[in-house]
CSV table of C-alpha atoms in Angstrom, one decimal:
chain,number,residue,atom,x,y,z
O,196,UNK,CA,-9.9,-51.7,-8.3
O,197,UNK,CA,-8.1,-47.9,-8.2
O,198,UNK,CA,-5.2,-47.9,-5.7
O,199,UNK,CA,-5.8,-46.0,-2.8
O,200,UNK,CA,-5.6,-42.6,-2.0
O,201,UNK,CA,-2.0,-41.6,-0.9
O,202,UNK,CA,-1.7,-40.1,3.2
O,203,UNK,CA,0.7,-37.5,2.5
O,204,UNK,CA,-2.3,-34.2,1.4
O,205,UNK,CA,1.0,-33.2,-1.0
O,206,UNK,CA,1.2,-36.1,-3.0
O,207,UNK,CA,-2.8,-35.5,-2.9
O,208,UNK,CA,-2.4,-31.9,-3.7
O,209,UNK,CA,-4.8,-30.8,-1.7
O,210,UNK,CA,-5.7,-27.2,-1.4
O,211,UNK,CA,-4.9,-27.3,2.6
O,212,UNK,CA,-1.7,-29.5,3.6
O,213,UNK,CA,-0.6,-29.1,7.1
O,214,UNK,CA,2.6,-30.8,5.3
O,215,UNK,CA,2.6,-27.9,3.2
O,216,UNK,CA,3.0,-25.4,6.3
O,217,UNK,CA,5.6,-28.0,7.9
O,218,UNK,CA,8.4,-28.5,4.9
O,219,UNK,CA,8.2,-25.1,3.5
O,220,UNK,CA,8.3,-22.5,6.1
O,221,UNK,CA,11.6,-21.2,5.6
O,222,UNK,CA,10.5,-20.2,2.0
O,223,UNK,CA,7.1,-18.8,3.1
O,224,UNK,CA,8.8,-16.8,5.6
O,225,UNK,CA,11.5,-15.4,3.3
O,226,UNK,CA,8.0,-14.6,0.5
O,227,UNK,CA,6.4,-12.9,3.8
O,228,UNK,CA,9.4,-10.4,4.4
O,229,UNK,CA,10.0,-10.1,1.2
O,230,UNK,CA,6.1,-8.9,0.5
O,231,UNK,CA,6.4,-6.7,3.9
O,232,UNK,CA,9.6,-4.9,2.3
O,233,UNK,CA,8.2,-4.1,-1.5
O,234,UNK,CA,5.3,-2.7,0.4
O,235,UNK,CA,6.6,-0.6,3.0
O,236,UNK,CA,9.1,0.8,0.8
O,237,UNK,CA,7.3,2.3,-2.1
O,238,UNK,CA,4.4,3.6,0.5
O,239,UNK,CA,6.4,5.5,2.5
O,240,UNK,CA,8.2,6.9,-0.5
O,241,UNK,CA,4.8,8.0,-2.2
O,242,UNK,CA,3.5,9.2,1.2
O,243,UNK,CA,7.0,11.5,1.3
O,244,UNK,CA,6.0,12.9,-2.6
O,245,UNK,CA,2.2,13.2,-1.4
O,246,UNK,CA,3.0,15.5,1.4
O,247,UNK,CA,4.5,18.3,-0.4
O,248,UNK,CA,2.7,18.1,-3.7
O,249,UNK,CA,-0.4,18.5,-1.8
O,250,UNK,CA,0.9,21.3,0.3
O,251,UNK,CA,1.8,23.0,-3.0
O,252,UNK,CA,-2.0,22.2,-4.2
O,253,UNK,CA,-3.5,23.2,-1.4
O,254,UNK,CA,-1.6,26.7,-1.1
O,255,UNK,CA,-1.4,27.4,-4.8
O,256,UNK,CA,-4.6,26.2,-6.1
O,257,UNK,CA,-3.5,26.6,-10.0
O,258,UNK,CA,-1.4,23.5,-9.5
O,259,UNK,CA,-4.3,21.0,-7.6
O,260,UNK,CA,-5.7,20.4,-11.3
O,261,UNK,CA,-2.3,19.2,-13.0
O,262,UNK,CA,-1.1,17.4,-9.9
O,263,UNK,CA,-4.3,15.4,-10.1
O,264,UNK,CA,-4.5,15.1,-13.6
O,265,UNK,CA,-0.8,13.4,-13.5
O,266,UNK,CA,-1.1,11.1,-10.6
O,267,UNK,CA,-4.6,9.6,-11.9
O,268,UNK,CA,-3.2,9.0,-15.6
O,269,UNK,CA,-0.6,7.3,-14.1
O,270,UNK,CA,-3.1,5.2,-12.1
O,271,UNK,CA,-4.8,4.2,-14.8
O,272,UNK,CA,-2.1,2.6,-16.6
O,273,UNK,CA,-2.1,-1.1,-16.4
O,274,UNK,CA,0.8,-2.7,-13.8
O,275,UNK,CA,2.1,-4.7,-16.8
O,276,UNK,CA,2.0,-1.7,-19.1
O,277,UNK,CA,3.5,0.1,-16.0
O,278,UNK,CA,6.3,-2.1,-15.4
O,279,UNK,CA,7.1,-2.1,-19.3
O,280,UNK,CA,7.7,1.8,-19.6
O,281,UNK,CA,9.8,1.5,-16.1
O,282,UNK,CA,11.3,-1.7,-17.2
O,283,UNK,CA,14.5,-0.2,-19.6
O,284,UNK,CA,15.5,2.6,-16.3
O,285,UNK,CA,15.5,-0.3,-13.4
O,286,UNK,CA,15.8,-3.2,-15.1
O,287,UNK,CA,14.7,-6.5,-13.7
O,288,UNK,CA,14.9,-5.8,-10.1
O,289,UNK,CA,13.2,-5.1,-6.8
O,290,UNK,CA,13.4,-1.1,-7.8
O,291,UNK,CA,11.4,-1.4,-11.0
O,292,UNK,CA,8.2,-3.0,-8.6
O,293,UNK,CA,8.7,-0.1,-6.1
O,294,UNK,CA,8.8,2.5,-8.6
O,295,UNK,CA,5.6,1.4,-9.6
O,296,UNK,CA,4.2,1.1,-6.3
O,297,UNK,CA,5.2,4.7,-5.8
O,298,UNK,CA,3.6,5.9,-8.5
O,299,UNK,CA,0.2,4.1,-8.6
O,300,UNK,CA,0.2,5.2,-4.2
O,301,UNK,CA,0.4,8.7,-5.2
O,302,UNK,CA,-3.0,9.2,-6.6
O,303,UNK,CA,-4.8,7.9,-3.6
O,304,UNK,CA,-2.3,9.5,-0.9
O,305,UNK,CA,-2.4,12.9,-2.9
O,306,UNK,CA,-5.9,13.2,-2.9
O,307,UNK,CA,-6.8,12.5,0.3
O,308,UNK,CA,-3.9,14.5,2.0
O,309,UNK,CA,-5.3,17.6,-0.1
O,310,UNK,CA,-9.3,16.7,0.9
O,311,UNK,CA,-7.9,16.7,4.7
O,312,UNK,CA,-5.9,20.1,4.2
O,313,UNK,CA,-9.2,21.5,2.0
O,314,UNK,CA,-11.3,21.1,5.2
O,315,UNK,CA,-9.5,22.3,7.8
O,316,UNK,CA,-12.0,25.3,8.2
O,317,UNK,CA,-10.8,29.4,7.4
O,318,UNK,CA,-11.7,30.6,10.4
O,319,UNK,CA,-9.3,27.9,12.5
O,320,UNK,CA,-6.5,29.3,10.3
O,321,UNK,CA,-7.4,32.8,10.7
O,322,UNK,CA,-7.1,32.2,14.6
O,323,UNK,CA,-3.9,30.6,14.7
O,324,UNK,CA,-2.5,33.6,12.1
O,325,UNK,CA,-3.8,35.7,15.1
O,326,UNK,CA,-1.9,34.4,17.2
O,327,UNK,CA,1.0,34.8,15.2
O,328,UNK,CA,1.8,31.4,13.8
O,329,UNK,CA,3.7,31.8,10.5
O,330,UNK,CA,3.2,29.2,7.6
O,331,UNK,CA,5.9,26.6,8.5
O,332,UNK,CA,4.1,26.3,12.3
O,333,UNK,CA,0.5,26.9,11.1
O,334,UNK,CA,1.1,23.5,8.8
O,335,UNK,CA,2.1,21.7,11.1
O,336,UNK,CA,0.4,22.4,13.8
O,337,UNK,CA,-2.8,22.7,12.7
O,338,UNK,CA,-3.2,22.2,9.0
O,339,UNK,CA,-1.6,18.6,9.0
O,340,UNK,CA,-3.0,17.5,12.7
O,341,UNK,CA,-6.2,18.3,11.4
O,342,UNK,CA,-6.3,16.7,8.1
O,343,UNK,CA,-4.9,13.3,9.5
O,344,UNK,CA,-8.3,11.5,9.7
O,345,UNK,CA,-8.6,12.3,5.9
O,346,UNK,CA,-4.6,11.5,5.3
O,347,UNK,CA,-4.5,7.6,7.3
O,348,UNK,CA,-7.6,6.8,5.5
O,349,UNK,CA,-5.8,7.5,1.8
O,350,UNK,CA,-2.7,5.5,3.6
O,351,UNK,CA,-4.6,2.6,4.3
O,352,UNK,CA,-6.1,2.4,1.3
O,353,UNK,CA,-2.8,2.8,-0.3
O,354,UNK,CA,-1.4,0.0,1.9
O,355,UNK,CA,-3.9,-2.4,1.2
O,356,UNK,CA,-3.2,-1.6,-2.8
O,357,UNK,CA,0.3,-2.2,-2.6
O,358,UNK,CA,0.0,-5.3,-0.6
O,359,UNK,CA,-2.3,-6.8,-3.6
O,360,UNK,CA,-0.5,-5.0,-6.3
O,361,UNK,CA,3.0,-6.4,-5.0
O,362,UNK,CA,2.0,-10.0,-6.5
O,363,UNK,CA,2.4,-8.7,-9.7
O,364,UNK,CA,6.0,-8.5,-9.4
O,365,UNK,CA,6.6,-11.9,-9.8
O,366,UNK,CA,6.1,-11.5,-13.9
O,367,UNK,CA,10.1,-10.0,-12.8
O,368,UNK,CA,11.1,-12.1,-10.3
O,369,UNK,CA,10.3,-9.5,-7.1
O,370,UNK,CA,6.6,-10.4,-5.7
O,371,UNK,CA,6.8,-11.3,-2.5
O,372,UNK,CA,4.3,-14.2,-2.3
O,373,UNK,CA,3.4,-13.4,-5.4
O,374,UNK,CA,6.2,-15.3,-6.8
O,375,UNK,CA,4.5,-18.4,-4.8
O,376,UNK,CA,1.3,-18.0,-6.3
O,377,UNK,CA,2.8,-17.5,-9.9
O,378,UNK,CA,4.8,-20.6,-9.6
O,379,UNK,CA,2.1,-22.7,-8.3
O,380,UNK,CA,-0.4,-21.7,-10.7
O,381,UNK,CA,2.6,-22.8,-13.3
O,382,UNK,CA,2.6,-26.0,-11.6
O,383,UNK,CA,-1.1,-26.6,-10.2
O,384,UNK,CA,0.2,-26.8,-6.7
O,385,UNK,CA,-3.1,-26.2,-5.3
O,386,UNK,CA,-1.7,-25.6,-1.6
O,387,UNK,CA,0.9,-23.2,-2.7
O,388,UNK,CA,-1.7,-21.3,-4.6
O,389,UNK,CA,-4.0,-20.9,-1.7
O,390,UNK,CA,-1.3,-20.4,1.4
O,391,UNK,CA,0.3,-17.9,-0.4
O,392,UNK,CA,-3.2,-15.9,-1.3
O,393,UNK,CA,-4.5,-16.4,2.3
O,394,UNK,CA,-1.0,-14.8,3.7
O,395,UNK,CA,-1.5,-12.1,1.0
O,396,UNK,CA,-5.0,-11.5,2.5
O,397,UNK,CA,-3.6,-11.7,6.3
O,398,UNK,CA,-1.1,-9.4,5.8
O,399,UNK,CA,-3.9,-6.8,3.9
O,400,UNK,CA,-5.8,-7.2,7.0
O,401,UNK,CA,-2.9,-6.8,9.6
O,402,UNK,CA,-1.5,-3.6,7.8
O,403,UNK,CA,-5.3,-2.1,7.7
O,404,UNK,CA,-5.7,-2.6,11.3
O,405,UNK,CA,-2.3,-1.3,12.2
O,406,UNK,CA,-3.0,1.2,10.6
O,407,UNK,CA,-6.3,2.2,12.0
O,408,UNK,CA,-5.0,2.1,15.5
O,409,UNK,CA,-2.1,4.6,14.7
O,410,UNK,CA,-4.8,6.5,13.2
O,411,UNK,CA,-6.9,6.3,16.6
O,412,UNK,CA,-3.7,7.1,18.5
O,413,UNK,CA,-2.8,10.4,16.4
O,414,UNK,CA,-6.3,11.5,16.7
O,415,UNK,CA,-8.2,11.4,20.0
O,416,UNK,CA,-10.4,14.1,19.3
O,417,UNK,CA,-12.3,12.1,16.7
O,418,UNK,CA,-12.8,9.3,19.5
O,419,UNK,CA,-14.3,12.0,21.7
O,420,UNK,CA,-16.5,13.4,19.2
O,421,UNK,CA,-18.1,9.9,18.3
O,422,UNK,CA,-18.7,9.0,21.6
């Protein structure tokens, strides 16, 4: 006769364990923040390099094709190929996962940010230039207020990249739950594996709908329209 099934779900190593939740909270809080920071950080960096560089595209049209050209070769490259070529400038640290964040956010911000400015209509432009708004006030008055639907859609999409792409960082040590996940795939912890990946998936969510209601907030006339 087999001996019986132990109560405690971790000696079971089961893929939900309340016991899980219980004993190792501390350490999925610390992964939670720690995911939160490396994706803040290298968003709102790319989304400060995404501004200008689609500004620039968007008033010098010459540079729209390289700018592109660049930010989609370097989203292209594999995150382990990515993290190599960055690897001997930060090292093993929490930079070298930002910097790649950065980099792979641009493409999606810059594009978008330049598809908002693109369709901001001539004649709304010619108007405000008639009534004598220079090129500093007419960007960001009306230019950038009016491509803000096109902007917090890149941004979210962004977002929800980085939060995925973050887990990757634990091949150095810096991933947020993804250093969970990597150690209990090691290991075959089946509940680490999944609390970890359903907190990843929480936190996409959260940030998405976040998000969205800025988005609503900093653009009422698109709520009056669809209604």
């Amino acid at each position: 006769m087999s001996p019986p099934a132990p109560d405690d779900c971790l000696a079971r190593n089961t893929w939900i364990c309340g016991e899980y939740l219980s004993t190792r909270r501390h350490i999925l809080l610390d992964a939670v923040l720690e995911h939160l920071q490396l994706t803040a950080v290298p968003v709102a960096l790319a989304l400060a390099l995404a501004v200008p560089l689609a500004v620039l595209s968007r008033r010098w049209s010459w540079a729209a094709g390289p700018v592109l050209a660049v930010t989609t070769i370097l989203y292209t490259i594999p995150s382990l190929a990515m993290f190599s070529l960055l690897l001997p400038v930060y090292g093993l640290s929490a930079s070298l996962v930002v910097a790649g964040l950065v980099l792979y956010s641009l493409t999606l911000l810059v594009r978008n940010i330049l598809a908002g400015l693109r369709a901001v209509p001539e004649e709304t432009r010619q108007a405000a230039r008639g009534m004598g708004y220079g090129p500093v006030r007419l960007l960001l008055t009306v230019e950038l207020p009016l491509a803000l639907p096109a902007a917090m859609a890149g941004l979210r999409i962004a977002t929800v990249s980085a939060v995925s792409l973050v887990t990757i960082g634990a091949i150095v040590g810096f991933g947020g739950l993804g250093n969970l996940i990597y150690a209990g795939m090691n290991t075959y912890f089946k509940a680490q594996v999944l609390t970890a990946s359903v907190l990843c998936v929480v936190i996409a969510v959260a940030a998405d709908l976040l998000l969205l209601g800025v988005q609503r907030l900093l653009t009422p006339w698109t709520r009056a329209a669809g209604s």
